[in-house]
Tab-separated table of C-alpha atoms in Angstrom:
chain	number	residue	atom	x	y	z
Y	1352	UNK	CA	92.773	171.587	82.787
Y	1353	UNK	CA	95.965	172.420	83.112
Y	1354	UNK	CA	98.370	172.018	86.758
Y	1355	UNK	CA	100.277	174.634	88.144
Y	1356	UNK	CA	103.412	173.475	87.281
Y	1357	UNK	CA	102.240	172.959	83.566
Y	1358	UNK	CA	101.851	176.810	83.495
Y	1359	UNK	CA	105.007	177.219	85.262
Y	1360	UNK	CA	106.718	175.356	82.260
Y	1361	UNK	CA	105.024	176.917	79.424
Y	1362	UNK	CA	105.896	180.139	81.584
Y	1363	UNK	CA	109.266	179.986	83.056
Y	1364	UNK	CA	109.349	184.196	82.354
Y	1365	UNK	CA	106.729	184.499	85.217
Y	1366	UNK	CA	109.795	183.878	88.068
Y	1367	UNK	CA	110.993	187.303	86.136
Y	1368	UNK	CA	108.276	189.142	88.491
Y	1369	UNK	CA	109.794	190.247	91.628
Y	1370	UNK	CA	106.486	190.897	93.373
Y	1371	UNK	CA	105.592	187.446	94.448
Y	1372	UNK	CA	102.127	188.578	94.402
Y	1373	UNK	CA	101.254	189.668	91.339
Y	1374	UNK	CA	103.273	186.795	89.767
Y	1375	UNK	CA	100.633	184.663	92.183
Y	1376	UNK	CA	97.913	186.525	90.125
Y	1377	UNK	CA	99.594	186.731	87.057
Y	1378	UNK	CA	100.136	182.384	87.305
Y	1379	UNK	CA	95.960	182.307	88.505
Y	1380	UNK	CA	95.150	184.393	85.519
Y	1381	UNK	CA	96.763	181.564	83.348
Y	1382	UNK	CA	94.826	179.039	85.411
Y	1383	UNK	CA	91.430	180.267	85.266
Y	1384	UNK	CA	92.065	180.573	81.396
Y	1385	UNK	CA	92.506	177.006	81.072
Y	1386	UNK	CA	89.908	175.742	83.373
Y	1387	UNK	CA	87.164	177.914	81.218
Y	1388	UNK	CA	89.402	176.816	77.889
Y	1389	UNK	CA	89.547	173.152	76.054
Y	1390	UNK	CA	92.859	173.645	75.160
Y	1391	UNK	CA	95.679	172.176	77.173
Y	1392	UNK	CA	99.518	173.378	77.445
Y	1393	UNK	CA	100.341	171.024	74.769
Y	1394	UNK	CA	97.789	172.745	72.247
Y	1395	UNK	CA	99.888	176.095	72.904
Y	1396	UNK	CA	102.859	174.865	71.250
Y	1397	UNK	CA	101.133	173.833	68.120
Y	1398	UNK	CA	98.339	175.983	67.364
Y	1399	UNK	CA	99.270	179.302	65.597
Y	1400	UNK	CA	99.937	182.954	67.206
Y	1401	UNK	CA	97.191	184.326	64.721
Y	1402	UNK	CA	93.896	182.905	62.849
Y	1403	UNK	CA	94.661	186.252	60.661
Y	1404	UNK	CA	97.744	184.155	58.802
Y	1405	UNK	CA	96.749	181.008	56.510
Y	1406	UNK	CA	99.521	178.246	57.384
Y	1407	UNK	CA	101.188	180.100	60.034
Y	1408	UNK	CA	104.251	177.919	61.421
Y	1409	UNK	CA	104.784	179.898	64.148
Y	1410	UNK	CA	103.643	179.049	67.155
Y	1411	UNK	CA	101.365	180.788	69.900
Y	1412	UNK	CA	103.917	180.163	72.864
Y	1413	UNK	CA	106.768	181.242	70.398
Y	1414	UNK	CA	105.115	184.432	69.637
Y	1415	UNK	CA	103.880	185.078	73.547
Y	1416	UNK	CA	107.607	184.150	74.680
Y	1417	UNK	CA	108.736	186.451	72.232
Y	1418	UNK	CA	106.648	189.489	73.370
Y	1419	UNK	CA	107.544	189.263	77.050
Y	1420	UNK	CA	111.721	189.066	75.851
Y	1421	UNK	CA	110.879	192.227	73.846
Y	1422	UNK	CA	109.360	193.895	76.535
Y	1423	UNK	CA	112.020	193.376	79.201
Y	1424	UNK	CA	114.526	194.336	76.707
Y	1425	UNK	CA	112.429	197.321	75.657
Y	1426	UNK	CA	112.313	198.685	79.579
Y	1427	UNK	CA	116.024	197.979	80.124
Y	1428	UNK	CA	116.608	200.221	76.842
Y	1429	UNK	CA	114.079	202.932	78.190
Y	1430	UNK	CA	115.771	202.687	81.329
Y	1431	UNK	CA	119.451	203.325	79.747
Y	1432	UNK	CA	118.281	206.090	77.666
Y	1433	UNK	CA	115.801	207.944	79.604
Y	1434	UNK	CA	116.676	206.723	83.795
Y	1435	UNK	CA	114.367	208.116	86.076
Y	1436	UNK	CA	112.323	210.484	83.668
Y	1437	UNK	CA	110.746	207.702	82.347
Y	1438	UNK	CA	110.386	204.877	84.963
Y	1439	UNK	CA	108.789	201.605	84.442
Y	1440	UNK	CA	107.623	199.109	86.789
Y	1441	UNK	CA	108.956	195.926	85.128
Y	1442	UNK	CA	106.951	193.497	87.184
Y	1443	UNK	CA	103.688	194.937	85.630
Y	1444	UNK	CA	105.588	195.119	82.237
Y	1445	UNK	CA	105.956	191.440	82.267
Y	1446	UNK	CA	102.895	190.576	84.018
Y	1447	UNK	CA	101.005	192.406	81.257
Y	1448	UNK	CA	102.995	190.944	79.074
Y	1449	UNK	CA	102.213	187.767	79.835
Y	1450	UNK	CA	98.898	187.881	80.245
Y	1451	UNK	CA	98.716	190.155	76.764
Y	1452	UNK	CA	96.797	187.145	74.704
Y	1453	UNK	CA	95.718	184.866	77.745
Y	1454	UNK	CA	92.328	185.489	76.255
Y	1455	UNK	CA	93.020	183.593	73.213
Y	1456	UNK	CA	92.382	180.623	75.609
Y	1457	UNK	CA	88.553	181.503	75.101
Y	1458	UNK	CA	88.896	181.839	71.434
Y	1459	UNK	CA	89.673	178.314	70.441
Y	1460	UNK	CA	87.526	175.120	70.084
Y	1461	UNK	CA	89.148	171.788	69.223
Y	1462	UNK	CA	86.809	170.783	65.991
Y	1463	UNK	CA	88.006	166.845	65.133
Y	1464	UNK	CA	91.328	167.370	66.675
Y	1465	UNK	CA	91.303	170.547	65.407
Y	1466	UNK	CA	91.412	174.083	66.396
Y	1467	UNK	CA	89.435	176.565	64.832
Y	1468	UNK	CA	88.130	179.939	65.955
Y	1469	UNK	CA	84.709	179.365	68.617
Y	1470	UNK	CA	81.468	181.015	68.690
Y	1471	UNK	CA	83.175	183.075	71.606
Y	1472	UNK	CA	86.157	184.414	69.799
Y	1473	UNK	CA	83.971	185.303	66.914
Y	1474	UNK	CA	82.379	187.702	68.678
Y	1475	UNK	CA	84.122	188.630	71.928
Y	1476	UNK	CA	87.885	188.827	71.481
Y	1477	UNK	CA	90.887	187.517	73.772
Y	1478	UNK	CA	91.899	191.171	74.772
Y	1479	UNK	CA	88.310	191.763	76.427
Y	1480	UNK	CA	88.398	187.814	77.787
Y	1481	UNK	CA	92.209	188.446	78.898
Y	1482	UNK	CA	91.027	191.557	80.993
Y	1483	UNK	CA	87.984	189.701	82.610
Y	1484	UNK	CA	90.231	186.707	83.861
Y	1485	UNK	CA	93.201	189.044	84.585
Y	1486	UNK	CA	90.811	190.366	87.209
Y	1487	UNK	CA	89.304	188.015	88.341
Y	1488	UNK	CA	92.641	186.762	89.272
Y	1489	UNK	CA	93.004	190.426	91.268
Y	1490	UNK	CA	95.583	191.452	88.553
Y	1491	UNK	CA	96.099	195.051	89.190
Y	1492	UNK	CA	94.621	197.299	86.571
Y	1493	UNK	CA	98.044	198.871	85.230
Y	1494	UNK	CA	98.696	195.103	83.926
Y	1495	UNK	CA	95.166	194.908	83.160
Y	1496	UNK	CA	95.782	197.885	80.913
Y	1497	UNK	CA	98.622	196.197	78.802
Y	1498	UNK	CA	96.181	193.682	78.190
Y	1499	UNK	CA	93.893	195.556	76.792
Y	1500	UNK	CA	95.754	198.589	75.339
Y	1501	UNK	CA	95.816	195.899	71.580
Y	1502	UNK	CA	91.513	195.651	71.075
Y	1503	UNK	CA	92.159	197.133	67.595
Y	1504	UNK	CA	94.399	194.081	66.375
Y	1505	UNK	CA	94.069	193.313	63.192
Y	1506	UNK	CA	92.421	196.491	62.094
């Protein structure tokens, strides 16, 4: 199981959320996912962003980190070109963001030192997982949504 300040580490984007409260739910979200996982932080920086990719060298936490930079920078661009037609609340950008594979968590078994894909993540996938922890964590449904919004990966 993994300590608060582990998550912190592998998450230093969460002190992007202004709202001290959802990035209290956003951190628990993270939390529960590793109590219910057997992966620890450490297993995030080796095991790969996708089972879809034979010998994938990049990362999970490189690809997650990378998704939350895009998003920010994304909102900052919609917020140049568009201003207040088209507002967004970056706290539950990131948040979402953030939370966007936490599921995975529940996908993974450690086989011999290794991971593979588990029974779980065989047949429910991390976006439906990611949704059920988010809430549990009292992540508010517009994050909840970002989680969600990518069930037809890999289709």
């Amino acid at each position: 199981m993994a300590t608060r300040e582990q998550v912190q580490e592998l998450w230093p984007e969460l002190d992007w959320i202004e709202d001290e409260d959802l990035r209290e739910k956003t951190l628990a979200a993270w939390m529960l996912a590793f109590e219910r996982s057997p992966l620890e932080p450490k297993d995030l920086l080796e095991m790969p962003f996708t089972l879809h990719v034979l010998d994938c060298e990049v990362s999970f936490m490189a690809h997650k980190r990378l998704v939350v930079h895009l998003a920010l920078d994304c909102a900052k661009k919609i917020d140049e070109f568009m201003g207040t037609a088209m507002p967004i609340d970056r706290d539950i950008l990131i948040s979402g963001a953030i939370l966007a594979d936490v599921g995975k968590l529940l996908e993974y078994e450690k086989v011999g030192g290794e991971l593979k894909q588990s029974r779980r993540g065989k047949y429910l996938r991390h976006p439906f997982t990611g949704v059920g922890l988010a809430q549990e964590a009292g992540v508010p449904d517009a994050a909840c949504h970002i989680v969600a919004t990518h069930a037809g990966e890999g289709n």
